[in-house]
Coordinates of C-alpha atoms and ligand atoms in Angstrom, one line a residue:
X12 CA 0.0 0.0 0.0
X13 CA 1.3 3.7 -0.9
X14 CA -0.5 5.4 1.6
X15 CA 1.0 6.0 4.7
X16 CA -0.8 5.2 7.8
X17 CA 2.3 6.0 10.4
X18 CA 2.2 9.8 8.5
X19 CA 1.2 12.1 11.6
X20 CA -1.8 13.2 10.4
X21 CA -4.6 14.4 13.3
X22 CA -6.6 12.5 15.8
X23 CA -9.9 13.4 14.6
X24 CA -9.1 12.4 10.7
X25 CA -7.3 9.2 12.0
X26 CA -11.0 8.5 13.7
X27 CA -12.7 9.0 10.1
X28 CA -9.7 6.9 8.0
X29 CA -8.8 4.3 10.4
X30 CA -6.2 1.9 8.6
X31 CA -7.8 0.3 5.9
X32 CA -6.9 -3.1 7.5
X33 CA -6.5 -5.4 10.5
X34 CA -3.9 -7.8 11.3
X35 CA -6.0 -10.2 10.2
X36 CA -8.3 -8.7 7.4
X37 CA -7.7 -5.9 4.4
X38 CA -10.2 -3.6 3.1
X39 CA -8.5 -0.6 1.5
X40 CA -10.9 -0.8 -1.3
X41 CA -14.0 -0.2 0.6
X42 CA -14.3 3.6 1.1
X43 CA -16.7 2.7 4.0
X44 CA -15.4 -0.2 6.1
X45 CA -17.3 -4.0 5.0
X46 CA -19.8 -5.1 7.7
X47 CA -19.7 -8.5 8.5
X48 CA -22.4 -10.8 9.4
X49 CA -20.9 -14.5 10.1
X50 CA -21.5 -16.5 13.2
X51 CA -19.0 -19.3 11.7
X52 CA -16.0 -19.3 9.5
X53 CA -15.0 -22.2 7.5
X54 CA -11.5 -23.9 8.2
X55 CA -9.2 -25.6 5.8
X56 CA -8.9 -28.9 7.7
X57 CA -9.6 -29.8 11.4
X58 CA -6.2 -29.6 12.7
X59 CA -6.7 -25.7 11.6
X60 CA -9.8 -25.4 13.9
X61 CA -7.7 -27.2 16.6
X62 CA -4.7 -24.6 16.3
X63 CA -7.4 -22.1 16.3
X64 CA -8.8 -23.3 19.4
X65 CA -5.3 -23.9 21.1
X66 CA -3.5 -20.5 20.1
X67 CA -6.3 -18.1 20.7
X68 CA -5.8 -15.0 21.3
X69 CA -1.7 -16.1 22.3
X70 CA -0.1 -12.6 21.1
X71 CA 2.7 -14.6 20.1
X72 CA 0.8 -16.4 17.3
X73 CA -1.7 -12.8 16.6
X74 CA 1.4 -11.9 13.6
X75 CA 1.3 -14.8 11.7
X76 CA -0.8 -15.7 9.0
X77 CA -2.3 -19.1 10.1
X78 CA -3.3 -18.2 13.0
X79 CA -5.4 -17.2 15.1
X80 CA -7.4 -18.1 12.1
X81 CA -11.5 -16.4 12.6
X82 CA -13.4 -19.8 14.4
X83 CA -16.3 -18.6 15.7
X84 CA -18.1 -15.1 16.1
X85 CA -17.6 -15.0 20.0
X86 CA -13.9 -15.5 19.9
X87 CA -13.2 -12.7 17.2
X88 CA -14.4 -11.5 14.4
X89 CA -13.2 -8.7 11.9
X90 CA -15.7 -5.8 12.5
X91 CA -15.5 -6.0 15.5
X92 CA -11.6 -6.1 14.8
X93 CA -12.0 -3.1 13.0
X94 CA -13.4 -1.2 15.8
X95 CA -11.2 -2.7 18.1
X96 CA -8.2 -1.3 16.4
X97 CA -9.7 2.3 16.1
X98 CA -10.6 2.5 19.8
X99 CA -7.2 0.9 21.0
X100 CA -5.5 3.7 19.1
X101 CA -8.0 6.6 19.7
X102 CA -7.3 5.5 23.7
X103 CA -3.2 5.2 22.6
X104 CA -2.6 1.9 24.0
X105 CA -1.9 -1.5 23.1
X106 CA -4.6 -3.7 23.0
X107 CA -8.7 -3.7 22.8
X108 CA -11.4 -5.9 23.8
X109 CA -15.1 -4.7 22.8
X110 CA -17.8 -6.3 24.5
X111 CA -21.3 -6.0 24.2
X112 CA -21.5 -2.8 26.8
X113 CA -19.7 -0.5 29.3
X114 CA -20.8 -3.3 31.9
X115 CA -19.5 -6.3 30.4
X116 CA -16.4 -4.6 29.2
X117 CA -15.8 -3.3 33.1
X118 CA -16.7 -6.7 34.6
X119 CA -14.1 -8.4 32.3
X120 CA -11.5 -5.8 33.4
X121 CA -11.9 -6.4 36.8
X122 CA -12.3 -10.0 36.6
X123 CA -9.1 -10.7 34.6
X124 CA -6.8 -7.9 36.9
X125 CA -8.6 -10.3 40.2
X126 CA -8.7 -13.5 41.8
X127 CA -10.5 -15.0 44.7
X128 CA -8.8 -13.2 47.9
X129 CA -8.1 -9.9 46.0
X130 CA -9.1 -6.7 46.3
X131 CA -10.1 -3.5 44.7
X132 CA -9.5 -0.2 45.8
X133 CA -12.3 2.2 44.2
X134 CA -13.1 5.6 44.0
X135 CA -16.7 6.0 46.3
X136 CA -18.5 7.8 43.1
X137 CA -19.4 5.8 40.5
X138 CA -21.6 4.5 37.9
X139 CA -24.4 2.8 40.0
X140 CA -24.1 -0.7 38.0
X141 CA -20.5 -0.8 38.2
X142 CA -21.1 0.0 42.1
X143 CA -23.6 -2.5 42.4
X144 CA -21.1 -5.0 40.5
X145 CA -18.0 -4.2 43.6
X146 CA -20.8 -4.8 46.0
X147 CA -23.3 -7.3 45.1
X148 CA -21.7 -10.0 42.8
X149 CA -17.8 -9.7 42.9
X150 CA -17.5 -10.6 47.0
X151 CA -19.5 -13.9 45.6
X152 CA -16.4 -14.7 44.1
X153 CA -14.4 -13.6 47.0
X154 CA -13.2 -10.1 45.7
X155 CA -13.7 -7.4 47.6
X156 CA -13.5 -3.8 47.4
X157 CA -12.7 -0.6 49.8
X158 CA -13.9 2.6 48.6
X159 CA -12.3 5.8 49.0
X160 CA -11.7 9.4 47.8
X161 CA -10.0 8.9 44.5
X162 CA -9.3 12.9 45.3
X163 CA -6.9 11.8 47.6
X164 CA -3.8 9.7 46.7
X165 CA -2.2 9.6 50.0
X166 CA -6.2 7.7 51.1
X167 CA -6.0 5.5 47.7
X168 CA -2.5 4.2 48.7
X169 CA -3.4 3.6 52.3
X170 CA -5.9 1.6 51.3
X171 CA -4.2 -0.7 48.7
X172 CA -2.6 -3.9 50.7
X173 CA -1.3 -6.5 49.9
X174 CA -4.5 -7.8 48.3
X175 CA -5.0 -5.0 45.9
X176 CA -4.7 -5.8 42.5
X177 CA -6.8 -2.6 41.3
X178 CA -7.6 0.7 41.9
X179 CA -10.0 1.9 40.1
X180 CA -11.2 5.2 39.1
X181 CA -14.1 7.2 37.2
X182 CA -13.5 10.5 36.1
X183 CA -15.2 12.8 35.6
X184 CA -17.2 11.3 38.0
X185 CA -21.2 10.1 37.7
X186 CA -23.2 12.3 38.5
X187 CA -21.2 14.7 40.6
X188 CA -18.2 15.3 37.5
X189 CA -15.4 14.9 40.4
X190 CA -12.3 15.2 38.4
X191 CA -9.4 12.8 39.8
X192 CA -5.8 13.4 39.0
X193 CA -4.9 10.1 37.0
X194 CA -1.4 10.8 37.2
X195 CA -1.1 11.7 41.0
X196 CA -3.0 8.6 41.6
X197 CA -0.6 7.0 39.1
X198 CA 2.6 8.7 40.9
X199 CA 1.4 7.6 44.7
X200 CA 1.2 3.6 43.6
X201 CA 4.5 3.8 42.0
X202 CA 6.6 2.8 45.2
X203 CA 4.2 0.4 46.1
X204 CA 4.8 -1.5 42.4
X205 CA 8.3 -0.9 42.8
X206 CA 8.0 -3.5 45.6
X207 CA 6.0 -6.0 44.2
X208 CA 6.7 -8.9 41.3
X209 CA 5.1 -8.8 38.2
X210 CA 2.0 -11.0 39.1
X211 CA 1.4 -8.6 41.9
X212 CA 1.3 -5.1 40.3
X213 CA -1.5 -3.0 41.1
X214 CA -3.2 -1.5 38.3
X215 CA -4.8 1.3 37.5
X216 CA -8.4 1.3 35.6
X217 CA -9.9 4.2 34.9
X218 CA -13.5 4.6 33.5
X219 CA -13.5 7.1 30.5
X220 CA -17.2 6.8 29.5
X221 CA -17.9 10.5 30.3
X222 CA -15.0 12.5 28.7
X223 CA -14.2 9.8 25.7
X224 CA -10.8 10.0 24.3
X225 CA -11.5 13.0 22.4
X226 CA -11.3 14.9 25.7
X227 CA -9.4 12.7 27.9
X228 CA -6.8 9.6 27.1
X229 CA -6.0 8.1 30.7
X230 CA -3.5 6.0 29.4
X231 CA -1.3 9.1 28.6
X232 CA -1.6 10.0 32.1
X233 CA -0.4 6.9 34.0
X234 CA -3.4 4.6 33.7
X235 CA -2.8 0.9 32.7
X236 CA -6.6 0.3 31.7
X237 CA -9.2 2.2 30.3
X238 CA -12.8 0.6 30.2
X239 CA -15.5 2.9 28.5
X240 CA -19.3 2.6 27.4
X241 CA -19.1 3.3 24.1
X242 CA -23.2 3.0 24.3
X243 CA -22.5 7.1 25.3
X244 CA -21.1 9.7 23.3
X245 CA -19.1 7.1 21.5
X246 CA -21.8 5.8 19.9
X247 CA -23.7 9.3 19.8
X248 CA -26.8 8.3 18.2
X249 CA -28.0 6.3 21.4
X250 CA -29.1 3.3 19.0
X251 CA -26.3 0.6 20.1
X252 CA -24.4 -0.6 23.3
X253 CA -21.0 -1.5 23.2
X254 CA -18.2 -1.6 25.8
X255 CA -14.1 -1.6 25.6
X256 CA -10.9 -2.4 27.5
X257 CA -8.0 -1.0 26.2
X258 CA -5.2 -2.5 28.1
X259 CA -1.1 -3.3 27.5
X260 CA -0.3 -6.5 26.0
X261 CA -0.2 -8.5 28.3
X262 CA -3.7 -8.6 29.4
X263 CA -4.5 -9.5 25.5
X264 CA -4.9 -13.1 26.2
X265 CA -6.7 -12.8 29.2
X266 CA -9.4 -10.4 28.2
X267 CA -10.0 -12.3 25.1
X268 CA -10.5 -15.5 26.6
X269 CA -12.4 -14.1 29.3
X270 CA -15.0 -12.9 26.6
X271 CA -14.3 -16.4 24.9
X272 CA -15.7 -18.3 28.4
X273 CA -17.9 -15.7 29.5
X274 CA -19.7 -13.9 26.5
X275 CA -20.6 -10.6 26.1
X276 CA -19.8 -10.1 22.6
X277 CA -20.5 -6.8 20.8
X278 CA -22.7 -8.0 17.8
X279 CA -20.5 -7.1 14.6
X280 CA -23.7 -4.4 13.3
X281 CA -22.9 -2.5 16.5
X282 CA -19.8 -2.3 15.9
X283 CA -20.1 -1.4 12.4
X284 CA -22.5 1.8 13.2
X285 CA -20.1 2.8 16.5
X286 CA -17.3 3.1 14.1
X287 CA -18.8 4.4 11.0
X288 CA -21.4 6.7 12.3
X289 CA -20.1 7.4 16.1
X290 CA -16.0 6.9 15.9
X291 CA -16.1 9.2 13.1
X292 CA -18.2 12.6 13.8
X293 CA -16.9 12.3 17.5
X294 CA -14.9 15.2 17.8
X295 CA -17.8 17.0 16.1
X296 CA -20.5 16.2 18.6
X297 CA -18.4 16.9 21.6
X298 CA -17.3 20.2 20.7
X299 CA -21.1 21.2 19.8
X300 CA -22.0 19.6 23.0
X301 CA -19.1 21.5 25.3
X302 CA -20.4 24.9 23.6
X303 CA -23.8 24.1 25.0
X304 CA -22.9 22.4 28.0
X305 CA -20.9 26.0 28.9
X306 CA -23.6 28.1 28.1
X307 CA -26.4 25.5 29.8
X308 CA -24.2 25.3 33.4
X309 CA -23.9 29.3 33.0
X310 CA -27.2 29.8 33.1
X311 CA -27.8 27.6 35.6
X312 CA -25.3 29.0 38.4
X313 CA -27.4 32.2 37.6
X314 CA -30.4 31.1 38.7
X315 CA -31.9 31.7 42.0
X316 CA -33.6 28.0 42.1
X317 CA -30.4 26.3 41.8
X318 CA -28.2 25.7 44.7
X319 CA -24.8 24.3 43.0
X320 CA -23.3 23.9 39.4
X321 CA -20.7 21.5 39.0
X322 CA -19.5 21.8 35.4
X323 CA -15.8 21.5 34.8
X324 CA -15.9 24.7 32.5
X325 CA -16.8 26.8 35.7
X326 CA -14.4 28.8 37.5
X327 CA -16.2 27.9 40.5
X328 CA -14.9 24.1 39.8
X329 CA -13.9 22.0 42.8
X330 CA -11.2 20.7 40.4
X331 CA -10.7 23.3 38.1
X332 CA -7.3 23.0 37.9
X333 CA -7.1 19.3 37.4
X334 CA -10.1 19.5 34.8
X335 CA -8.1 21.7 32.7
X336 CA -4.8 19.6 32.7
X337 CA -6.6 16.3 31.9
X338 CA -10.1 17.0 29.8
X339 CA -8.3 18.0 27.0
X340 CA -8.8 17.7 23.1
X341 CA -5.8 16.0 20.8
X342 CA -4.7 19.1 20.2
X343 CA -4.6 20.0 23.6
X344 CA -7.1 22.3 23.9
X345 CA -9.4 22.3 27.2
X346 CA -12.5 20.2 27.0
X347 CA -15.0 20.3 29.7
X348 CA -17.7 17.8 27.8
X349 CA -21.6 17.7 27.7
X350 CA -22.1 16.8 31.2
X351 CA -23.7 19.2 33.9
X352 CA -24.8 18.6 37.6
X353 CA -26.6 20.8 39.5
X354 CA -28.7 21.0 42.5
X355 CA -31.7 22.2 42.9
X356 CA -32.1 24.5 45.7
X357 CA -34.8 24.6 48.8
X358 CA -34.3 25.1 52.8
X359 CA -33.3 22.1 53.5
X360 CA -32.8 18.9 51.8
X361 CA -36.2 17.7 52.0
X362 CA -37.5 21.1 50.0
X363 CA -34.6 20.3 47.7
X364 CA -35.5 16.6 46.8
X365 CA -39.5 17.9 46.6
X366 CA -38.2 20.7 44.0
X367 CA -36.2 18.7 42.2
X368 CA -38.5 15.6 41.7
X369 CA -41.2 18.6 40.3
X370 CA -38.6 20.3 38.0
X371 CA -38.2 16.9 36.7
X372 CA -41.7 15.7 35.8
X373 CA -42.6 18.9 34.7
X374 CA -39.7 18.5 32.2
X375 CA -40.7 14.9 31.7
X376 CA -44.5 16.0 30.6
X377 CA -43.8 19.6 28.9
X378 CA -40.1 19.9 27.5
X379 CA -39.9 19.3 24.0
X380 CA -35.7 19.3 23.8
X381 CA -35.1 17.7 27.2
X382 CA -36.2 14.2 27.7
X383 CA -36.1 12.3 31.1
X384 CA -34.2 9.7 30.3
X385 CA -31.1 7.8 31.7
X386 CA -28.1 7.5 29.5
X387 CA -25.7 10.0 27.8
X388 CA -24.1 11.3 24.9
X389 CA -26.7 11.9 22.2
X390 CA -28.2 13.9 19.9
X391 CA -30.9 14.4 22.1
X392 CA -30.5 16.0 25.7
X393 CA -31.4 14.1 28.3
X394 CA -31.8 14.8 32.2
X395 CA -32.7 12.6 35.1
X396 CA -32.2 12.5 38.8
X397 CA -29.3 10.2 40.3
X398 CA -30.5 9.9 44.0
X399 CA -33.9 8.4 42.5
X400 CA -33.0 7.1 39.4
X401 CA -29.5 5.8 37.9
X402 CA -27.7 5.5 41.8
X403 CA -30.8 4.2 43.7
X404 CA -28.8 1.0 44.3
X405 CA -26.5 3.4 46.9
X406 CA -28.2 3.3 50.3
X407 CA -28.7 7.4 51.8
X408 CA -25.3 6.6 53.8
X409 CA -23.4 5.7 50.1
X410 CA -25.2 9.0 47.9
X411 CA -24.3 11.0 51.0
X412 CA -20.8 9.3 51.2
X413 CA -20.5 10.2 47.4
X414 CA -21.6 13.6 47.4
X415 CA -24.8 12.4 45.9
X416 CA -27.5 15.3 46.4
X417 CA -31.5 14.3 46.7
X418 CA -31.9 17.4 45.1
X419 CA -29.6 16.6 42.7
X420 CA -30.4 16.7 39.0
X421 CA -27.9 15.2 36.0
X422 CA -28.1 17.0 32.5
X423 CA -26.2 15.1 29.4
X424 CA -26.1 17.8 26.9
X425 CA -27.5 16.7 23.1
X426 CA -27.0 18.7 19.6
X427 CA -30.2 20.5 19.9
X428 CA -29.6 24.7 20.3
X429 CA -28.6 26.5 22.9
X430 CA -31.1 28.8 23.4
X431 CA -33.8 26.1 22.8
X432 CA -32.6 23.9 26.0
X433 CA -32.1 26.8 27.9
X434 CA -35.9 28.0 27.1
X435 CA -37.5 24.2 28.5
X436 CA -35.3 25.2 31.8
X437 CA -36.3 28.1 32.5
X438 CA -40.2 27.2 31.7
X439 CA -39.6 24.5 33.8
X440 CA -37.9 26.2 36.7
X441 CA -41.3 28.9 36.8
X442 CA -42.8 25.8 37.4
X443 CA -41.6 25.0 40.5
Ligands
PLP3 C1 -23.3 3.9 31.0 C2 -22.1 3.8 31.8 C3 -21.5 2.5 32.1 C4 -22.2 1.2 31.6 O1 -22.2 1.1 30.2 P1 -23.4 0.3 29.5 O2 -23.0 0.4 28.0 O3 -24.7 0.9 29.8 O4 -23.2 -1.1 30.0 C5 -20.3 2.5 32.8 N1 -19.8 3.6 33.3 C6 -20.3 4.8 33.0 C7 -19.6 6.0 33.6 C8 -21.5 4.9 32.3 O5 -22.0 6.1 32.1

């Protein structure tokens, strides 16, 4: 092939052009990528399928042309190679796993870095599922996890011991936007790997659903893995799931037989739409999105029935300086996203909840451009309420432990216009 793909050309035309091939599969003539729809492949002979089998997913084998040959759709397929490629170098790291979404992709990364007798170290705000996942079903299996202020390295590294094979890490954080230094965090475990064998390491995952890697590449910063929804702004058009690891070599074969054994697999269409359609007008959205998302959390902190904004864009920012190290665009440029927070104000917390829950359902039954609906990252803005709705698996002791306000309402910025958004607040704050 003539063209170059190692040229340095930029981040956002890299996620239109991709490569024009896999390891493992060439389609430089397409000018859109093939979609693939094959459960089974056919094999040359059955000692083929057998070194299939055998080899999988063995990075030492990935090179060659025998193997590992395509078996079976579960074990790998080339769309979803395809996408795999993109996202591994959007994120800048070695190797991806896709998996059929954010959950499955951040169960298989916690599953692959544990064992029966480890333990995690986690930041206390998170995602409710993958909360619910540290405290519901991983202790069944004998891992456990402490949670902490991933704020505060000094309290992440006392609490790793010797157990700790993770920390792990969401940031910006759901729903509050809590913006961790990944390379503090990164710097404080250093003398604690130092110690430790290979086998032991503890390593750092960090969830970059919220910023993407247009706005935030945690690998660059000190992370090990990154595990994202890519059912969110990745996506963008809200009409597939889809989860990733993007991890160093070394986890390859694990994470690929781990999807082998356990399932999960991102159907090959999804993949096929998350690259074409999502990968590619990324930077796009999220820029659109940002514009709003400053001029929506503006508003809102001048508003007299809102209590507290917490958009990284804000001077007011609890992390503003952190936020504007690490949410940045490829070409450096500060990126706060297309999420907002805010609290809705009231004399005391029980006003506040009653306000809120109103502000809501009067959106939910009169906005035309804001939609109560969980999720994030789509065309459409949507808003919903985390103490009754996405985090209701947190007890009152874990929200308030997380920062989590009743009151609390969550905004994912869409594509819509400004002005238009900011209109069904405001109707909807006279409301109230
Ligand atoms: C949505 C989300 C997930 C889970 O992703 P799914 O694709 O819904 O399984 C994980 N982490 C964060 C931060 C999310 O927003």
């Amino acid at each position: 092939m003539d063209r170059d793909h190692e040229a340095p050309y930029q981040y956002d035309t890299r996620l239109i052009h991709g490569q024009f091939r896999t390891e493992k599969w060439e389609y430089d003539h397409h000018v859109i990528p093939p979609i693939t729809a094959s459960t089974t492949f056919r094999l040359d002979s059955a000692s083929r399928g057998r070194t299939g089998f055998v080899d999988f997913a063995d990075p030492k084998h990935a090179a060659q042309a025998i193997s590992p040959i395509y078996i079976y759709d579960r074990l790998d397929e080339p769309t979803v190679g395809m996408l795999e490629d993109m996202m591994r170098d959007a994120e800048g790291g070695e190797t991806a796993c896709a998996f059929a979404c954010g959950m499955s992709a951040i169960s298989a990364a916690l599953m692959v870095t544990g064992r029966a007798g480890s333990s995690v170290v986690a930041h206390r705000t998170l995602y409710g599922c993958t909360f619910s996942l540290l405290t519901n079903w991983l202790p069944r299996y004998g891992m456990t996890t402490r949670f902490v202020n991933g704020g505060d390295p000094e309290a992440v590294v006392a609490a790793v011991d010797d157990t700790t094979r993770a920390v792990y890490l969401e940031t910006p954080a759901n729903p509050t936007l809590q913006v961790l230094d990944i390379a503090a965090v990164r710097r404080a475990l250093e003398p604690i790997n130092a110690r430790r064998g290979a086998k032991d390491q503890v390593v750092l995952v960090v969830d970059n659903t919220f910023a993407t890697p247009w706005a935030q590449r945690p690998l660059a910063l000190g992370a090990d893995i990154v595990v994202e929804s890519l059912t969110k702004d990745v996506g963008g058009f809200g009409v597939d799931m889809g989860g990733m690891v993007v991890a160093p070599r070394r986890f390859h074969k694990s994470l690929k037989g781990f999807r082998k054994d356990f399932g999960g697999v991102l159907p090959p269409a999804s993949a096929w739409r998350l690259m074409v359609y999502g990968l590619s007008t990324l930077g796009l959205r999220i820029e659109r999105q940002t514009e709003t998302a400053g001029r929506v959390a503006r508003y809102l902190e001048s508003h007299p029935a809102v209590g507290r904004v917490l958009y990284p864009g804000l001077e007011s920012f609890p992390q503003a300086d952190v936020a504007r190290r690490q949410l940045v665009d490829p070409k450096g440029r500060f990126c706060p996203g297309f999420m907002v927070y805010f609290e809705v104000a009231g004399k005391d917390i029980e006003e506040s909840r009653a306000r809120c829950e109103r502000l809501v359902n009067f959106i939910a039954t009169h906005s035309y451009c804001i939609t109560l609906a969980v999720s994030l990252g789509m065309t459409k803005t949507l808003i919903e309420t985390p103490g009754l709705m996405t985090h209701s698996s947190m007890d009152s002791r874990a929200l308030s432990e997380a920062g989590i306000h009743p009151g609390g309402v969550r905004m994912a910025i869409g594509l819509e216009d400004a002005d238009d958004v900011i209109r069904d607040l405001d109707e909807a704050f006279r409301s109230i």
